[in-house]
């Protein structure tokens, strides 16, 4: 496959970087949905047949009607423009709306069985780096999600409604952002915050992962991001890392409030695992064994960054993200994909452990930044 694969549909183009799909979508939201559905029909079908039917129904004995209800509730409060994407996908993907909604919610439904999303992020800049800000990110989930490595996609949206060009990175059919970058060079990533924020979930709110996609479509600066977080209630507890390539912030975002955590004691370094560390919460640190070694993963990355202070760049960050937890890093058997990003240069490297080593994707021509 490599980078030689090229496919097109209407105004959109699909290429691959190793096994990672890259789709460049253009037009109205309905048109981009049609393009997404046509170009990713095989991957969408695989997510449905092997994720929903084989795994969740066949192995975990989930009831299809219960899953449909969960998926519908998740979708119900999506912004209208995102619903248009689904309508377009239903026209061209070979899957009907019910099937597409199940694919969109596959991680959510899997998480209902046994909560296991870890995730770790680290941003280094200033005195910690030898160049521009660099961000490392581990996406941790059930190890069986590694079976869907060929369904990973960088979906780049170029809306005709004046929204900013925005790329999301994740599994095929997930019309939301757990990782994303826009044409202004803003990058964000999401971590589960349940160990500190609790397990309360609001079906009556717009899902936070959909809001993050919206934030990227509408935010030109970190100050814009700040205003969006300060005026939006989360539907679940999360930690969100956000950077403009010059500095990074962590938003600790439970369902009742949001606090921006700054790097007071370590200027130029921010590390996120799964618990809140902003001191004003007054929260105890969660138990490591009960909550996915969140304290250990965070401390390990802080220690690595201190040891490498002044020399961190994209190559160093890749080595840090390659370091397993037993070797005083943060990567585990649940790390299904990893990213290193230099937002200032619109550079992104993707790794799928056991499948594909660090592979660079140049985001600049994909996002085509406007002056």
Tab-separated table of C-alpha atoms in Angstrom:
chain	number	residue	atom	x	y	z
A	1	UNK	CA	0.000	0.000	0.000
A	2	UNK	CA	2.416	2.697	1.210
A	3	UNK	CA	1.952	6.227	-0.060
A	4	UNK	CA	1.189	5.127	-3.628
A	5	UNK	CA	-2.468	4.407	-2.968
A	6	UNK	CA	-4.792	7.157	-4.195
A	7	UNK	CA	-8.565	7.071	-4.507
A	8	UNK	CA	-11.091	9.822	-5.135
A	9	UNK	CA	-14.810	10.488	-4.961
A	10	UNK	CA	-16.506	13.700	-6.017
A	11	UNK	CA	-14.272	16.504	-4.611
A	12	UNK	CA	-12.428	14.306	-2.094
A	13	UNK	CA	-9.197	12.298	-2.182
A	14	UNK	CA	-8.013	9.344	-0.126
A	15	UNK	CA	-4.382	8.346	0.330
A	16	UNK	CA	-2.569	6.109	2.786
A	17	UNK	CA	0.543	6.497	4.892
A	18	UNK	CA	1.349	2.876	5.623
A	19	UNK	CA	-1.936	1.492	6.960
A	20	UNK	CA	-3.202	4.911	8.085
A	21	UNK	CA	-5.958	6.317	5.891
A	22	UNK	CA	-5.957	10.017	5.030
A	23	UNK	CA	-9.104	11.528	3.546
A	24	UNK	CA	-9.274	15.119	2.304
A	25	UNK	CA	-12.929	16.178	2.283
A	26	UNK	CA	-14.429	19.336	0.774
A	27	UNK	CA	-17.823	20.974	0.464
A	28	UNK	CA	-21.012	21.096	2.490
A	29	UNK	CA	-21.347	18.826	5.494
A	30	UNK	CA	-23.644	16.497	3.538
A	31	UNK	CA	-21.152	16.401	0.659
A	32	UNK	CA	-18.272	15.651	3.011
A	33	UNK	CA	-20.362	12.858	4.533
A	34	UNK	CA	-20.932	11.367	1.084
A	35	UNK	CA	-17.206	11.560	0.414
A	36	UNK	CA	-16.346	10.000	3.771
A	37	UNK	CA	-18.816	7.159	3.228
A	38	UNK	CA	-17.635	6.352	-0.280
A	39	UNK	CA	-13.902	6.544	0.426
A	40	UNK	CA	-14.056	4.677	3.748
A	41	UNK	CA	-16.797	2.153	2.964
A	42	UNK	CA	-14.518	-0.849	3.487
A	43	UNK	CA	-13.172	0.414	6.788
A	44	UNK	CA	-16.632	1.400	8.020
A	45	UNK	CA	-17.951	-2.070	7.167
A	46	UNK	CA	-15.036	-3.668	9.000
A	47	UNK	CA	-15.730	-1.570	12.113
A	48	UNK	CA	-19.346	-2.703	11.988
A	49	UNK	CA	-18.818	-6.375	11.156
A	50	UNK	CA	-15.837	-7.002	13.417
A	51	UNK	CA	-16.320	-4.345	16.093
A	52	UNK	CA	-20.097	-4.416	16.580
A	53	UNK	CA	-21.169	-7.848	15.312
A	54	UNK	CA	-18.157	-10.046	16.066
A	55	UNK	CA	-16.817	-8.442	19.262
A	56	UNK	CA	-19.658	-6.708	21.052
A	57	UNK	CA	-22.485	-9.032	20.042
A	58	UNK	CA	-20.584	-12.265	19.425
A	59	UNK	CA	-18.008	-12.198	22.225
A	60	UNK	CA	-19.402	-9.775	24.805
A	61	UNK	CA	-23.052	-10.816	24.284
A	62	UNK	CA	-24.286	-7.237	24.051
A	63	UNK	CA	-27.927	-6.884	23.012
A	64	UNK	CA	-28.294	-5.126	19.663
A	65	UNK	CA	-31.352	-3.111	20.724
A	66	UNK	CA	-29.578	-1.894	23.862
A	67	UNK	CA	-26.589	-0.834	21.753
A	68	UNK	CA	-28.820	0.953	19.252
A	69	UNK	CA	-30.465	2.886	22.077
A	70	UNK	CA	-27.055	3.853	23.497
A	71	UNK	CA	-25.805	4.936	20.070
A	72	UNK	CA	-28.967	6.953	19.379
A	73	UNK	CA	-28.706	8.790	22.710
A	74	UNK	CA	-25.052	9.600	21.962
A	75	UNK	CA	-25.976	10.966	18.528
A	76	UNK	CA	-29.175	12.764	19.548
A	77	UNK	CA	-27.490	15.958	20.762
A	78	UNK	CA	-24.802	16.111	18.065
A	79	UNK	CA	-24.658	19.494	16.293
A	80	UNK	CA	-26.759	19.625	13.144
A	81	UNK	CA	-23.764	19.965	10.813
A	82	UNK	CA	-22.334	16.688	12.139
A	83	UNK	CA	-25.668	14.951	11.641
A	84	UNK	CA	-25.411	16.000	8.000
A	85	UNK	CA	-22.160	14.026	7.765
A	86	UNK	CA	-24.012	10.879	8.838
A	87	UNK	CA	-26.789	11.508	6.320
A	88	UNK	CA	-24.205	11.793	3.571
A	89	UNK	CA	-22.388	8.660	4.761
A	90	UNK	CA	-25.659	6.697	4.691
A	91	UNK	CA	-26.004	7.539	0.991
A	92	UNK	CA	-22.631	6.119	-0.087
A	93	UNK	CA	-21.085	3.824	2.543
A	94	UNK	CA	-23.262	0.753	2.155
A	95	UNK	CA	-24.269	1.000	5.827
A	96	UNK	CA	-27.631	2.310	7.005
A	97	UNK	CA	-28.063	5.016	9.633
A	98	UNK	CA	-28.477	2.572	12.540
A	99	UNK	CA	-25.257	0.800	11.569
A	100	UNK	CA	-23.344	4.074	11.179
A	101	UNK	CA	-24.488	5.279	14.587
A	102	UNK	CA	-23.287	2.028	16.146
A	103	UNK	CA	-19.875	2.451	14.515
A	104	UNK	CA	-19.761	6.053	15.757
A	105	UNK	CA	-20.434	4.804	19.304
A	106	UNK	CA	-18.321	1.614	19.277
A	107	UNK	CA	-15.762	2.904	21.803
A	108	UNK	CA	-18.490	4.284	24.035
A	109	UNK	CA	-20.391	0.975	24.042
A	110	UNK	CA	-17.197	-1.012	24.642
A	111	UNK	CA	-16.382	1.277	27.561
A	112	UNK	CA	-19.740	0.464	29.143
A	113	UNK	CA	-18.658	-3.174	29.476
A	114	UNK	CA	-15.480	-2.487	31.424
A	115	UNK	CA	-14.015	0.991	31.675
A	116	UNK	CA	-10.386	0.881	30.600
A	117	UNK	CA	-9.401	3.985	28.618
A	118	UNK	CA	-6.054	5.159	29.990
A	119	UNK	CA	-4.337	7.671	27.677
A	120	UNK	CA	-1.343	9.832	28.470
A	121	UNK	CA	-0.195	13.150	27.014
A	122	UNK	CA	2.896	15.328	27.400
A	123	UNK	CA	3.735	18.764	26.017
A	124	UNK	CA	7.241	20.221	26.255
A	125	UNK	CA	8.422	23.688	25.248
A	126	UNK	CA	10.655	26.511	26.479
A	127	UNK	CA	13.659	25.289	28.473
A	128	UNK	CA	12.672	21.644	27.964
A	129	UNK	CA	13.092	21.556	24.182
A	130	UNK	CA	15.793	22.098	21.594
A	131	UNK	CA	13.294	23.495	19.076
A	132	UNK	CA	9.572	24.291	18.943
A	133	UNK	CA	6.924	22.822	21.244
A	134	UNK	CA	6.459	19.090	20.837
A	135	UNK	CA	3.484	17.027	22.023
A	136	UNK	CA	3.427	13.277	22.687
A	137	UNK	CA	0.248	11.280	23.042
A	138	UNK	CA	-0.619	7.639	23.836
A	139	UNK	CA	-4.134	6.462	23.040
A	140	UNK	CA	-4.897	3.482	25.270
A	141	UNK	CA	-7.920	1.224	24.959
A	142	UNK	CA	-8.863	-2.452	24.826
A	143	UNK	CA	-5.997	-4.379	23.181
A	144	UNK	CA	-8.500	-5.843	20.692
A	145	UNK	CA	-8.828	-2.406	19.133
A	146	UNK	CA	-5.421	-3.151	17.618
A	147	UNK	CA	-7.350	-5.388	15.214
A	148	UNK	CA	-8.746	-2.169	13.711
A	149	UNK	CA	-5.384	-0.561	12.977
A	150	UNK	CA	-6.125	-0.507	9.247
A	151	UNK	CA	-9.259	1.515	10.033
A	152	UNK	CA	-7.403	4.438	11.595
A	153	UNK	CA	-8.047	7.626	9.661
A	154	UNK	CA	-6.895	11.214	9.548
A	155	UNK	CA	-10.090	12.880	8.318
A	156	UNK	CA	-9.511	16.416	7.056
A	157	UNK	CA	-12.629	18.555	6.691
A	158	UNK	CA	-12.697	21.663	4.475
A	159	UNK	CA	-16.207	23.008	5.129
A	160	UNK	CA	-17.742	25.442	2.656
A	161	UNK	CA	-19.604	27.263	5.451
A	162	UNK	CA	-16.619	29.335	6.588
A	163	UNK	CA	-15.534	27.012	9.407
A	164	UNK	CA	-11.812	26.413	9.827
A	165	UNK	CA	-10.280	23.409	8.102
A	166	UNK	CA	-9.988	20.714	10.768
A	167	UNK	CA	-8.489	17.235	10.948
A	168	UNK	CA	-9.591	14.531	13.372
A	169	UNK	CA	-7.538	11.402	14.085
A	170	UNK	CA	-9.128	8.153	15.221
A	171	UNK	CA	-11.088	5.135	14.007
A	172	UNK	CA	-13.261	5.158	10.904
A	173	UNK	CA	-16.801	6.386	11.467
A	174	UNK	CA	-16.160	8.340	14.651
A	175	UNK	CA	-17.483	11.803	13.848
A	176	UNK	CA	-15.981	13.575	16.812
A	177	UNK	CA	-12.553	14.549	18.128
A	178	UNK	CA	-10.428	12.700	20.643
A	179	UNK	CA	-7.450	14.087	18.710
A	180	UNK	CA	-7.543	16.992	16.301
A	181	UNK	CA	-5.735	19.878	14.623
A	182	UNK	CA	-7.035	22.871	12.722
A	183	UNK	CA	-5.608	25.145	10.051
A	184	UNK	CA	-4.433	27.649	12.682
A	185	UNK	CA	-2.150	24.992	14.180
A	186	UNK	CA	-4.249	24.367	17.283
A	187	UNK	CA	-3.949	20.765	18.459
A	188	UNK	CA	-5.935	19.018	21.183
A	189	UNK	CA	-6.254	15.555	22.676
A	190	UNK	CA	-8.609	13.955	25.210
A	191	UNK	CA	-7.988	11.762	28.255
A	192	UNK	CA	-10.521	10.083	30.521
A	193	UNK	CA	-10.891	11.974	33.833
A	194	UNK	CA	-13.096	9.550	35.753
A	195	UNK	CA	-10.573	8.796	38.545
A	196	UNK	CA	-10.982	12.399	39.742
A	197	UNK	CA	-14.223	13.583	38.144
A	198	UNK	CA	-16.411	10.537	38.724
A	199	UNK	CA	-18.446	8.387	36.346
A	200	UNK	CA	-21.514	10.611	35.929
A	201	UNK	CA	-22.644	10.778	32.273
A	202	UNK	CA	-25.224	13.247	30.923
A	203	UNK	CA	-27.193	12.061	27.879
A	204	UNK	CA	-28.945	15.445	27.898
A	205	UNK	CA	-25.776	17.369	26.970
A	206	UNK	CA	-23.906	17.640	23.703
A	207	UNK	CA	-21.155	14.999	23.986
A	208	UNK	CA	-17.851	16.628	24.887
A	209	UNK	CA	-16.075	14.806	22.065
A	210	UNK	CA	-18.458	16.470	19.593
A	211	UNK	CA	-17.879	19.845	21.275
A	212	UNK	CA	-14.129	19.433	20.861
A	213	UNK	CA	-14.636	18.973	17.124
A	214	UNK	CA	-16.705	22.164	17.160
A	215	UNK	CA	-14.030	24.012	19.127
A	216	UNK	CA	-11.446	23.220	16.453
A	217	UNK	CA	-13.769	24.330	13.660
A	218	UNK	CA	-14.318	27.693	15.361
A	219	UNK	CA	-11.161	28.557	17.345
A	220	UNK	CA	-8.343	30.622	15.867
A	221	UNK	CA	-6.405	31.077	19.129
A	222	UNK	CA	-5.906	29.602	22.584
A	223	UNK	CA	-7.982	32.478	23.925
A	224	UNK	CA	-10.864	31.284	21.738
A	225	UNK	CA	-10.411	27.807	23.195
A	226	UNK	CA	-10.454	29.281	26.685
A	227	UNK	CA	-13.802	30.961	26.078
A	228	UNK	CA	-15.285	27.759	24.651
A	229	UNK	CA	-14.216	25.678	27.664
A	230	UNK	CA	-15.425	28.321	30.114
A	231	UNK	CA	-18.904	28.406	28.558
A	232	UNK	CA	-19.408	24.661	27.957
A	233	UNK	CA	-20.450	21.957	30.393
A	234	UNK	CA	-18.928	18.530	29.861
A	235	UNK	CA	-21.133	15.446	29.634
A	236	UNK	CA	-18.450	13.316	31.346
A	237	UNK	CA	-15.156	13.947	33.166
A	238	UNK	CA	-12.145	14.570	30.931
A	239	UNK	CA	-8.690	16.085	30.802
A	240	UNK	CA	-8.013	17.967	27.564
A	241	UNK	CA	-4.554	18.976	26.403
A	242	UNK	CA	-4.555	22.000	24.076
A	243	UNK	CA	-1.651	23.757	22.364
A	244	UNK	CA	-1.078	26.453	19.756
A	245	UNK	CA	2.513	25.379	19.160
A	246	UNK	CA	3.909	28.041	21.499
A	247	UNK	CA	2.499	26.967	24.855
A	248	UNK	CA	0.183	24.219	26.131
A	249	UNK	CA	-2.672	24.075	28.598
A	250	UNK	CA	-4.546	21.321	30.369
A	251	UNK	CA	-8.270	21.687	30.997
A	252	UNK	CA	-9.549	19.510	33.826
A	253	UNK	CA	-13.199	19.211	32.842
A	254	UNK	CA	-15.675	17.367	35.093
A	255	UNK	CA	-19.429	17.724	34.549
A	256	UNK	CA	-19.862	20.596	37.002
A	257	UNK	CA	-16.926	22.938	36.320
A	258	UNK	CA	-13.690	23.408	34.374
A	259	UNK	CA	-10.256	24.468	35.580
A	260	UNK	CA	-7.237	25.374	33.516
A	261	UNK	CA	-4.108	23.788	34.910
A	262	UNK	CA	-0.919	25.756	34.309
A	263	UNK	CA	2.698	24.606	34.608
A	264	UNK	CA	3.511	26.674	37.685
A	265	UNK	CA	6.231	24.466	39.149
A	266	UNK	CA	7.567	23.240	35.778
A	267	UNK	CA	7.286	26.064	33.213
A	268	UNK	CA	7.438	24.500	29.788
A	269	UNK	CA	6.087	21.081	30.735
A	270	UNK	CA	2.569	19.680	30.996
A	271	UNK	CA	1.773	15.997	31.568
A	272	UNK	CA	-1.738	14.510	31.511
A	273	UNK	CA	-2.789	11.042	32.556
A	274	UNK	CA	-6.234	10.375	34.046
A	275	UNK	CA	-6.468	12.352	37.275
A	276	UNK	CA	-6.755	16.038	38.086
A	277	UNK	CA	-3.668	17.679	39.578
A	278	UNK	CA	-4.773	21.321	39.797
A	279	UNK	CA	-4.279	21.885	43.538
A	280	UNK	CA	-7.403	24.038	44.013
A	281	UNK	CA	-9.656	20.997	43.540
A	282	UNK	CA	-8.447	19.751	46.910
A	283	UNK	CA	-8.666	16.156	45.690
A	284	UNK	CA	-6.619	13.202	46.961
A	285	UNK	CA	-4.515	11.383	44.411
A	286	UNK	CA	-6.359	8.299	43.174
A	287	UNK	CA	-5.227	4.784	43.885
A	288	UNK	CA	-2.864	3.599	41.153
A	289	UNK	CA	-3.999	-0.022	40.999
A	290	UNK	CA	-7.688	0.877	40.844
A	291	UNK	CA	-7.200	3.542	38.211
A	292	UNK	CA	-4.885	2.275	35.488
A	293	UNK	CA	-1.576	3.373	37.033
A	294	UNK	CA	-2.467	6.988	36.329
A	295	UNK	CA	-0.092	8.398	38.963
A	296	UNK	CA	2.811	6.211	37.860
A	297	UNK	CA	2.387	7.023	34.168
A	298	UNK	CA	2.304	10.748	34.914
A	299	UNK	CA	5.300	10.631	37.256
A	300	UNK	CA	7.331	8.538	34.826
A	301	UNK	CA	6.900	11.103	32.043
A	302	UNK	CA	7.700	13.975	34.402
A	303	UNK	CA	10.903	12.191	35.413
A	304	UNK	CA	11.877	11.405	31.818
A	305	UNK	CA	11.301	15.018	30.798
A	306	UNK	CA	13.394	16.286	33.716
A	307	UNK	CA	16.223	13.937	32.732
A	308	UNK	CA	16.077	15.076	29.088
A	309	UNK	CA	15.444	18.762	29.804
A	310	UNK	CA	16.871	20.996	27.116
A	311	UNK	CA	17.198	18.246	24.526
A	312	UNK	CA	13.599	17.235	23.809
A	313	UNK	CA	12.590	17.311	20.144
A	314	UNK	CA	10.351	15.127	18.018
A	315	UNK	CA	12.869	12.241	17.938
A	316	UNK	CA	13.414	12.393	21.696
A	317	UNK	CA	9.659	12.520	22.270
A	318	UNK	CA	9.191	9.392	20.150
A	319	UNK	CA	11.727	7.580	22.350
A	320	UNK	CA	9.892	8.813	25.451
A	321	UNK	CA	6.574	7.541	24.101
A	322	UNK	CA	8.250	4.247	23.159
A	323	UNK	CA	9.286	3.707	26.800
A	324	UNK	CA	7.055	1.170	28.494
A	325	UNK	CA	5.686	1.624	32.001
A	326	UNK	CA	7.873	-1.178	33.395
A	327	UNK	CA	10.881	0.712	31.985
A	328	UNK	CA	9.739	3.942	33.691
A	329	UNK	CA	7.684	5.237	30.773
A	330	UNK	CA	3.931	5.360	30.141
A	331	UNK	CA	3.242	2.886	27.321
A	332	UNK	CA	1.346	-0.324	28.137
A	333	UNK	CA	-0.203	-3.296	26.354
A	334	UNK	CA	-3.327	-1.138	26.019
A	335	UNK	CA	-1.560	1.516	23.925
A	336	UNK	CA	-3.285	1.022	20.562
A	337	UNK	CA	-1.788	4.048	18.802
A	338	UNK	CA	0.567	6.940	19.516
A	339	UNK	CA	1.191	10.414	18.153
A	340	UNK	CA	3.955	13.007	18.264
A	341	UNK	CA	3.046	16.480	17.015
A	342	UNK	CA	4.990	19.685	16.326
A	343	UNK	CA	2.056	22.062	15.770
A	344	UNK	CA	4.156	25.070	14.754
A	345	UNK	CA	5.391	23.114	11.728
A	346	UNK	CA	2.129	21.181	11.186
A	347	UNK	CA	4.083	17.946	11.593
A	348	UNK	CA	2.487	14.749	12.868
A	349	UNK	CA	3.987	11.319	13.436
A	350	UNK	CA	1.786	8.274	13.971
A	351	UNK	CA	2.788	4.923	15.453
A	352	UNK	CA	0.706	1.763	15.822
A	353	UNK	CA	2.599	-0.557	18.197
A	354	UNK	CA	3.249	-3.921	16.604
A	355	UNK	CA	1.877	-2.755	13.250
A	356	UNK	CA	3.618	0.386	12.021
A	357	UNK	CA	6.581	2.359	13.351
A	358	UNK	CA	6.666	6.159	13.564
A	359	UNK	CA	5.393	7.527	10.256
A	360	UNK	CA	5.320	11.226	9.400
A	361	UNK	CA	2.208	12.902	8.010
A	362	UNK	CA	2.680	16.476	6.796
A	363	UNK	CA	-0.486	18.254	7.900
A	364	UNK	CA	0.276	21.577	6.219
A	365	UNK	CA	-0.789	20.666	2.672
A	366	UNK	CA	-3.777	18.790	4.088
A	367	UNK	CA	-5.040	21.689	6.197
A	368	UNK	CA	-3.841	24.352	3.700
A	369	UNK	CA	-3.688	27.164	6.288
A	370	UNK	CA	-5.227	30.484	5.303
A	371	UNK	CA	-3.269	33.654	6.068
